[in-house]
Coordinates of C-alpha atoms and ligand atoms in Angstrom, one line a residue:
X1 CA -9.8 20.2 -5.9
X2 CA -11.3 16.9 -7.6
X3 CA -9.0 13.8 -6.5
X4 CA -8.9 10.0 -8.5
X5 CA -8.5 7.6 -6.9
X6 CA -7.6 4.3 -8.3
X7 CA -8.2 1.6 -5.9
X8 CA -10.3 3.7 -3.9
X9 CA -12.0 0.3 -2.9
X10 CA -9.4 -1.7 -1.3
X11 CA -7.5 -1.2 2.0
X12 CA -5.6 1.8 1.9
X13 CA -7.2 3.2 -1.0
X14 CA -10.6 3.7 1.0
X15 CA -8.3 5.0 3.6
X16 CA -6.8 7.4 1.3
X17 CA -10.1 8.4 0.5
X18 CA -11.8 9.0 4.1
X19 CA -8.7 11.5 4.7
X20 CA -8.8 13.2 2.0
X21 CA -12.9 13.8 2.3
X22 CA -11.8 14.5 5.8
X23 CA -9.4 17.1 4.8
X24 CA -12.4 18.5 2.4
X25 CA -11.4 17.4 -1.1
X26 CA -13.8 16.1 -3.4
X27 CA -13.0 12.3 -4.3
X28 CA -14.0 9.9 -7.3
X29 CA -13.2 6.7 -7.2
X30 CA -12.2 3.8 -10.2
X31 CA -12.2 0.2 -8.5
X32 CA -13.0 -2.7 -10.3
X33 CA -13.8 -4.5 -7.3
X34 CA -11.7 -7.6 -8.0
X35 CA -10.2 -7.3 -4.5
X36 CA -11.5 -4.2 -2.8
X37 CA -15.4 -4.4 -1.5
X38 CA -18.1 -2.0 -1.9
X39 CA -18.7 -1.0 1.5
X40 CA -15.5 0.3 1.6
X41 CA -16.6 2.7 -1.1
X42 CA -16.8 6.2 0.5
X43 CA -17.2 9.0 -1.9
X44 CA -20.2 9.5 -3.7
X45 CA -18.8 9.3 -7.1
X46 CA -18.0 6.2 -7.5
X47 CA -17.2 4.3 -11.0
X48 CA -16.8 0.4 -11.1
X49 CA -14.4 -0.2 -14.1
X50 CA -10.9 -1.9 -15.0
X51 CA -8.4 1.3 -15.2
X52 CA -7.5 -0.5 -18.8
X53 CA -11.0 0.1 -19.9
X54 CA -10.2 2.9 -22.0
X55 CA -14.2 3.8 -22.7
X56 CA -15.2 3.3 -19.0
X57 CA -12.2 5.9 -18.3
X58 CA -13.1 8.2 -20.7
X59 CA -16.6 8.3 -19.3
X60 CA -15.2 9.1 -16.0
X61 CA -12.8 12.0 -17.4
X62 CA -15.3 13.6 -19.5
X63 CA -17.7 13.7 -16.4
X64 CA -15.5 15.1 -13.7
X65 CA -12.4 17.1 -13.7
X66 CA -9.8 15.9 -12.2
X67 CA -6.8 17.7 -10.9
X68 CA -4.7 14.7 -9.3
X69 CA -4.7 11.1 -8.9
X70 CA -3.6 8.9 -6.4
X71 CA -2.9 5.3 -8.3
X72 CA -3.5 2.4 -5.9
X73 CA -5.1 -0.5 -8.2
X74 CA -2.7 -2.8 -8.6
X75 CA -2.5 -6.8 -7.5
X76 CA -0.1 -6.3 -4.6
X77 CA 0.8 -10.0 -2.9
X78 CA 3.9 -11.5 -3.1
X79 CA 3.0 -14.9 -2.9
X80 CA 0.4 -14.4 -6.0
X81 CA 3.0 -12.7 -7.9
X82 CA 5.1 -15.7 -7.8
X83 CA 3.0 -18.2 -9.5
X84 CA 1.1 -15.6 -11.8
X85 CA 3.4 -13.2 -12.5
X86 CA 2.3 -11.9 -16.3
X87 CA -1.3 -11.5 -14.2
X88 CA 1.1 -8.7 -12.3
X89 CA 3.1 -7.2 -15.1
X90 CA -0.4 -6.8 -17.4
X91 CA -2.4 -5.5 -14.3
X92 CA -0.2 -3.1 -12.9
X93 CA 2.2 -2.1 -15.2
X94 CA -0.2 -2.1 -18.5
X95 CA -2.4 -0.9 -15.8
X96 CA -0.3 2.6 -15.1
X97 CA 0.7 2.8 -18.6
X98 CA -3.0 3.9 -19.4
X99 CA -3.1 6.3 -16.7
X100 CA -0.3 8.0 -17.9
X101 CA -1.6 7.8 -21.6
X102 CA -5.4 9.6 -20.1
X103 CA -3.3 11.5 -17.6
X104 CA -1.9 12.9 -21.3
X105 CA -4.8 13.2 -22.8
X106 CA -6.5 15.3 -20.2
X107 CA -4.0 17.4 -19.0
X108 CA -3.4 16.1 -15.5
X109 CA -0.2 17.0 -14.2
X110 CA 0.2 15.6 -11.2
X111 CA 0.5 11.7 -9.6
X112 CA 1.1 10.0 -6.3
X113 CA 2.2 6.2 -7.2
X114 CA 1.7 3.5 -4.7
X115 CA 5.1 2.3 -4.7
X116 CA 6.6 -0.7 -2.1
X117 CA 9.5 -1.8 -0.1
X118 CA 9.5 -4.7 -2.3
X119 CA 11.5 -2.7 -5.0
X120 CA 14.9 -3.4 -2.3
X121 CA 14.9 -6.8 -2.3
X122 CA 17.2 -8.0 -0.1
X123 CA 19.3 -4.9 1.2
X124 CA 20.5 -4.1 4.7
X125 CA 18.5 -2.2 7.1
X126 CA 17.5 0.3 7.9
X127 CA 16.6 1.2 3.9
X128 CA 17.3 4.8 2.5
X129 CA 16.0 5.7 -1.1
X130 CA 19.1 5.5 -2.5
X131 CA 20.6 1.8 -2.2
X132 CA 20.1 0.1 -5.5
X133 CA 16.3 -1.6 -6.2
X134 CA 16.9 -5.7 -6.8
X135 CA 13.2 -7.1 -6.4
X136 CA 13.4 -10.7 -4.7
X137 CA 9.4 -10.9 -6.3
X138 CA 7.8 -10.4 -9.3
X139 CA 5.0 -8.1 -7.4
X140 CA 8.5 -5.6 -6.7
X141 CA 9.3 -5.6 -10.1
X142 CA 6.0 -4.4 -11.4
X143 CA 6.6 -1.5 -8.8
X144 CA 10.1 -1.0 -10.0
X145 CA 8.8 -1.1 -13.4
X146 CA 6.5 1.5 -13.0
X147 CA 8.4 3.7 -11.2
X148 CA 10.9 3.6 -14.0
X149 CA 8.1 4.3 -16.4
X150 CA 6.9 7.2 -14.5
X151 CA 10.5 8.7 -14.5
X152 CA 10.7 8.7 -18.2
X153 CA 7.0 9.9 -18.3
X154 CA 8.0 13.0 -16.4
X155 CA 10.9 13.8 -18.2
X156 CA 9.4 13.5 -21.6
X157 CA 6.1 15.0 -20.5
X158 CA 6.5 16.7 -17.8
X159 CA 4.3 15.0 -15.6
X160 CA 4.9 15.4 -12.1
X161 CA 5.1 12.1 -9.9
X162 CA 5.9 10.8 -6.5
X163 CA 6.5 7.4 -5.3
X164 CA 5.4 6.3 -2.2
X165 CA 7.6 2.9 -1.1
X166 CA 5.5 1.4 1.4
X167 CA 7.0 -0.9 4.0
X168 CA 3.5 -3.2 5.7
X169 CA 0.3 -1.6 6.0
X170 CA -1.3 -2.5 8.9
X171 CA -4.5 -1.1 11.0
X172 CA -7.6 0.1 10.9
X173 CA -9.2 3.7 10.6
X174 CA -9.3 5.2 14.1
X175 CA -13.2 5.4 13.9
X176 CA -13.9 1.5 13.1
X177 CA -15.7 2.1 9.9
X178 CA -13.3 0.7 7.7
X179 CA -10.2 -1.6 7.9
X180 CA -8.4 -4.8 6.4
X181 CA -10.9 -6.5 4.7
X182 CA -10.1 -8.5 1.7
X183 CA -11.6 -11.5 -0.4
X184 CA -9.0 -13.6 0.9
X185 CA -6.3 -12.8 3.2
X186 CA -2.9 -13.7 3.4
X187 CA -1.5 -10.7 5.7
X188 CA 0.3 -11.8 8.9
X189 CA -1.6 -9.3 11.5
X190 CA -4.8 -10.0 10.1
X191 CA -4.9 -14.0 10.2
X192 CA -3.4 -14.0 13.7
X193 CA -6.1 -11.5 14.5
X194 CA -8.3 -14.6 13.4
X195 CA -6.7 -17.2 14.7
X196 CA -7.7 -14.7 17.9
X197 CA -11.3 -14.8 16.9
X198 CA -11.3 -18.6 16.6
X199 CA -11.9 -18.2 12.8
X200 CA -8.5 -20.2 12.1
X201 CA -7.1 -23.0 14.0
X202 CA -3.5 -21.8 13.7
X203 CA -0.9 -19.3 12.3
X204 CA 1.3 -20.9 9.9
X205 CA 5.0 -19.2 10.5
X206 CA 6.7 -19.0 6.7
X207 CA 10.2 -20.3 7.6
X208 CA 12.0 -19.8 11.2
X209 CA 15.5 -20.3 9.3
X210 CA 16.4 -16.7 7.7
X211 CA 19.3 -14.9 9.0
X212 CA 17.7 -12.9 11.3
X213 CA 17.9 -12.7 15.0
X214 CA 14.9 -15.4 15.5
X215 CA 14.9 -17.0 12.2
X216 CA 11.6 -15.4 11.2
X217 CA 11.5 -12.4 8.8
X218 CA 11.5 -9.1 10.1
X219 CA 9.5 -6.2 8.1
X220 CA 8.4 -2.8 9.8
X221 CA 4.6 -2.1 10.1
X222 CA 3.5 1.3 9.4
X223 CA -0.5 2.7 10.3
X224 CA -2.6 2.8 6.9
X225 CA -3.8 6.3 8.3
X226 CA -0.1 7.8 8.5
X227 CA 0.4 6.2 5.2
X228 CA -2.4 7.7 3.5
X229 CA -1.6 11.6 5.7
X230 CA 1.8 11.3 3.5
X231 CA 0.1 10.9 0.1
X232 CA -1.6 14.0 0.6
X233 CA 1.7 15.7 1.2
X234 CA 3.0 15.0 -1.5
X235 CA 0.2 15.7 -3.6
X236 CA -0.1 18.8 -2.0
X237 CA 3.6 19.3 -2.4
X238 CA 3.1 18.8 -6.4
X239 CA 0.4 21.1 -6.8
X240 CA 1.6 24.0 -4.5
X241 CA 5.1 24.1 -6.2
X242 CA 3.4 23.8 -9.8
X243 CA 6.5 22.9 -12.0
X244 CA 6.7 20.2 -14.3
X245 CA 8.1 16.8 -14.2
X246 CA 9.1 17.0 -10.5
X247 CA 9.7 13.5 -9.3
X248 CA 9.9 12.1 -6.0
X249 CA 10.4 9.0 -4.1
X250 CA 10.3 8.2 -0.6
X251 CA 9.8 5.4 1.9
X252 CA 7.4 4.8 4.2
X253 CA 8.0 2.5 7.2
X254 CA 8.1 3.3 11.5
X255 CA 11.7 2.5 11.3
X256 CA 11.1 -0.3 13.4
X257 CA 11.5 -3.9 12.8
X258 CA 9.5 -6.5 13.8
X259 CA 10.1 -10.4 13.6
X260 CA 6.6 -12.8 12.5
X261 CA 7.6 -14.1 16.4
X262 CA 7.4 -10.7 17.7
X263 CA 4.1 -9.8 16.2
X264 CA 2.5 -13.0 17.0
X265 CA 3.4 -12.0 20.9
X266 CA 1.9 -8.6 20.2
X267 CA -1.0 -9.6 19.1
X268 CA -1.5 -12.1 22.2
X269 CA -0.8 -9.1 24.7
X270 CA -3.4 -7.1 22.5
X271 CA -5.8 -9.4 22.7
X272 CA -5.0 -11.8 25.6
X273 CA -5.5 -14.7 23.8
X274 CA -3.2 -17.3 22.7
X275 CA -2.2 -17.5 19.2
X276 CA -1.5 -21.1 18.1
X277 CA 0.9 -21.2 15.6
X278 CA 3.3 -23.7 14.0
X279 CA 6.1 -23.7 11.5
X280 CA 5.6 -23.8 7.6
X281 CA 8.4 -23.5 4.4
X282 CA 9.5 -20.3 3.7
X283 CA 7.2 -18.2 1.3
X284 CA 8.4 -17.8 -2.6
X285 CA 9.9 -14.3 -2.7
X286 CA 10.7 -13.6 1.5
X287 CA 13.7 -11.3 1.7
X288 CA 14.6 -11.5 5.1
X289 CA 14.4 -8.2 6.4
X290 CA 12.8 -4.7 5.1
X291 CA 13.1 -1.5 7.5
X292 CA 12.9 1.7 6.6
X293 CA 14.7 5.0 6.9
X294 CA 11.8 7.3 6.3
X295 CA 14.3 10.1 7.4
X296 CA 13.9 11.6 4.0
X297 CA 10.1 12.1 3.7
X298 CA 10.2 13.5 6.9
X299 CA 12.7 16.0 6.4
X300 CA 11.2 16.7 2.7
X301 CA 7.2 16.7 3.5
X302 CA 7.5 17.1 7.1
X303 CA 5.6 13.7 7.2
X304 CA 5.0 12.7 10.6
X305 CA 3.2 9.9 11.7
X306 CA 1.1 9.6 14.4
X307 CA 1.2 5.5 15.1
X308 CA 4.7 4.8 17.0
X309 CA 3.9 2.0 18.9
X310 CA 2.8 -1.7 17.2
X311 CA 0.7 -2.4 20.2
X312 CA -1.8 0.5 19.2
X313 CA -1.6 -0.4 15.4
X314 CA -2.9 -3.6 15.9
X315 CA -5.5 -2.2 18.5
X316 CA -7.0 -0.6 15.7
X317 CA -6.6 -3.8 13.9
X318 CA -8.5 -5.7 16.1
X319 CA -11.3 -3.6 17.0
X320 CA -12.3 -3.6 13.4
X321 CA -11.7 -7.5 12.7
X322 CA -13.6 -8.1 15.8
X323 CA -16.6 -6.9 14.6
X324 CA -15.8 -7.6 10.7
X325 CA -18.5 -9.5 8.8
Ligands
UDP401 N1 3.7 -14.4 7.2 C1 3.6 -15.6 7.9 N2 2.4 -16.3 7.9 C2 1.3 -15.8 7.3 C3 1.4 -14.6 6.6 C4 2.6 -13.9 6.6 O1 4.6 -16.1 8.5 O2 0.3 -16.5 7.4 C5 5.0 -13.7 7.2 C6 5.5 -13.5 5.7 O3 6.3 -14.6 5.3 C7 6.3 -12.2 5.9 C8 5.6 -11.4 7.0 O4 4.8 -12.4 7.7 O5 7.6 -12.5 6.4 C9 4.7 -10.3 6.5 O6 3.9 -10.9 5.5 P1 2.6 -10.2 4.9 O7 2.0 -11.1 3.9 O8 1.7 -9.7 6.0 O9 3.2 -8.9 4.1 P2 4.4 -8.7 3.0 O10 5.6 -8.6 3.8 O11 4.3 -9.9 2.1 O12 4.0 -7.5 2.3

C-alpha cells in the first residue's frame, strides 16, 4: 500500500512517515518546506511543492498510486494565527479543499486529517469528542473548518475520513534521528530544552493569572510516536472496513494535565539544570486548560500509547535537542 503524506517534512509528519516505513508501507511525501526541513525527509519519493499547486500535484498522482493520505501541511501556531489569520484560512483550509478535489479526481477513498485540541476552546476537562467545538484561535478554526468540510465531503462523496484532535506534541523519535526541529520555535518543551543548553537566557512564562491551579495554563502532552501509531489505525481501520464515507473523530492526549510551572520543573529534573524563567503577558488565543479523554479512540482503535510518563517524553526530547544542529 502507497501512503501520502502531506507534511511529511515537519515534526510529526516525518514521524508519521518513519512508522509507517517501519511498519513496511511505501511512503511519498508533498512538503513545501516552508516550515519542515529536508533532513527530516525520510522516504525516497519525495516531492517539494505547495499542496495548492495543482500541476505539481498532478505530477505526483500520475506518477505514483496512492491508496491513502495522511494530511499534515498546514500552518499550526496559535500565536501566528492571531495576527495572520487569512495566511491560516488560505493555507489550510484552501489547502485541504484541493486534496479533497484530487482525492476526487483520482479515486482515493480514504483520509486521516490532522485535526487539534484547539477546535474546544475553552471547555472543561477532561475533553470528550462530543462537547461542542468553540475555537478561542483562528489556527482552531481552520481545523474546525476542515473538519466540517470533510464531513460534507464524505457524505456527498463518499470519501472516508478521520480526524485526529491532537492535544501537544511533544518528543523525539526513540532512535534520535529525528525530532522537534523547526525554523523558529515557539513550543514550550523545546525552548526550555534551550534555555537548558544555554541557547536562551530565559523561559518567558505566557501569563501566571488563568484560573487554573497555579495560574499557568495547563495542556496534556502526548509522545509524537504514539500520535503517529494512532494514525495508522485509523487508516488501517478505513481501508480494512472498505465502506464509503465513514467518518471519525477522536482525541489524542495522555489524559494528563500539565501546568507551564510543572513542565518547567520536569524539564530541570530531566536535565538537572536550572531553567531561568520569568513572567510574560498572556498569549493571544490561551484557553486555560485542554486535557483529553482519549477513552474513545482507545476503546474504537485499540490505540494505546506507549509514553505514560512526561519525564520520559521529554527525555527523548532532550537527547535529540542536545545534539540538534
Ligand atoms: N508557553 C509559554 N512560554 C513559551 C511557549 C509556550 O509559557 O515560550 C505556554 C503557552 O502559552 C501554552 C503552553 O506553554 O500555555 C504550551 O504552548 P505551546 O506553544 O508549546 O503549544 P500550544 O498549546 O500552543 O499548542
Amino acid at each position: 500500500m502507497s501512503i501520502l503524506v502531506t507534511g511529511g517534512a515537519g515534526y510529526i509528519g516525518s514521524h508519521m512517515v518513519l512508522h509507517l516505513l517501519e511498519k513496511g508501507y511505501e511512503v511519498v511525501i508533498v512538503d513545501d518546506l516552508s516550515t519542515g526541513n529536508m533532513e527530516a525527509v525520510l522516504a525516497n519519493k519525495f516531492y517539494k511543492a505547495d499542496i495548492k499547486d495543482e500541476k505539481a500535484m498532478a505530477k505526483l498522482f500520475d506518477e505514483n498510486k496512492i491508496d491513502g493520505i495522511i494530511h499534515f501541511a498546514a500552518f499550526s501556531l496559535v500565536g501566528e494565527s492571531m495576527q495572520e489569520p487569512l495566511k491560516y484560512y488560505e493555507n489550510n483550509v484552501t489547502g485541504t479543499l484541493q486534496i479533497l478535489k484530487y482525492m476526487n479526481d483520482y479515486g482515493i477513498k480514504n483520509i486521516v486529517f490532522s485535526s487539534s485540541a484547539a477546535v474546544y476552546g475553552e471547555s472543561s476537562s477532561p475533553i470528550k469528542e462530543n462537547v461542542s467545538a468553540n475555537p478561542t484561535n483562528a489556527y482552531g478554526e481552520t481545523k474546525l473548518a476542515v473538519e466540517r468540510m470533510l464531513k460534507w465531503a464524505s457524505k456527498a462523496y463518499g470519501i472516508n475520513f478521520t480526524a485526529l484532535r491532537y492535544f501537544n506534541a511533544a518528543g523525539s523519535h526513540a532512535s534520535g534521528r529525528i525530532g522537534e526541529k523547526r525554523k523558529i520555535e515557539t513550543h514550550l518543551i523545546p525552548i526550555a530544552l534551550d534555555v537548558a543548553l544555554g541557547k536562551i537566557e530565559k523561559l518567558l512564562i505566557f501569563g501566571d493569572d488563568y484560573d487554573t491551579f497555579d495560574g499557568t495554563c495547563i495542556r496534556d502532552y502526548i509522545h509524537v510516536s504514539d500520535l503517529a501509531s494512532a494514525h495508522l489505525l485509523a487508516l488501517e481501520k478505513m481501508a480494512n472496513e472498505n465502506k464509503c464515507g465513514m467518518n471519525m473523530i477522536y482525541n489524542l492526549g495522555s489524559e494528563k494535565g500539565f501546568s507551564v510551572n510543572q513542565i518547567v520543573n520536569a524539564v530541570k529534573e530531566v536535565t538537572h539544570i536550572n531553567i531561568k524563567t520569568m513572567i510574560a503577558p498572556r498569549r493571544l488565543g490561551d484557553p486555560a486548560e485542554l486535557v483529553a479523554s482519549s477513552e474513545k479512540i482507545k476503546k474504537e482503535l485499540g490505540w494505546l500509547p506507549q509514553y505514560t510518563d512526561i519525564k520520559d517524553i521529554i527525555a527523548t526530547a532532550w537527547e535529540f535537542r542536545k545534539k540538534m544542529r
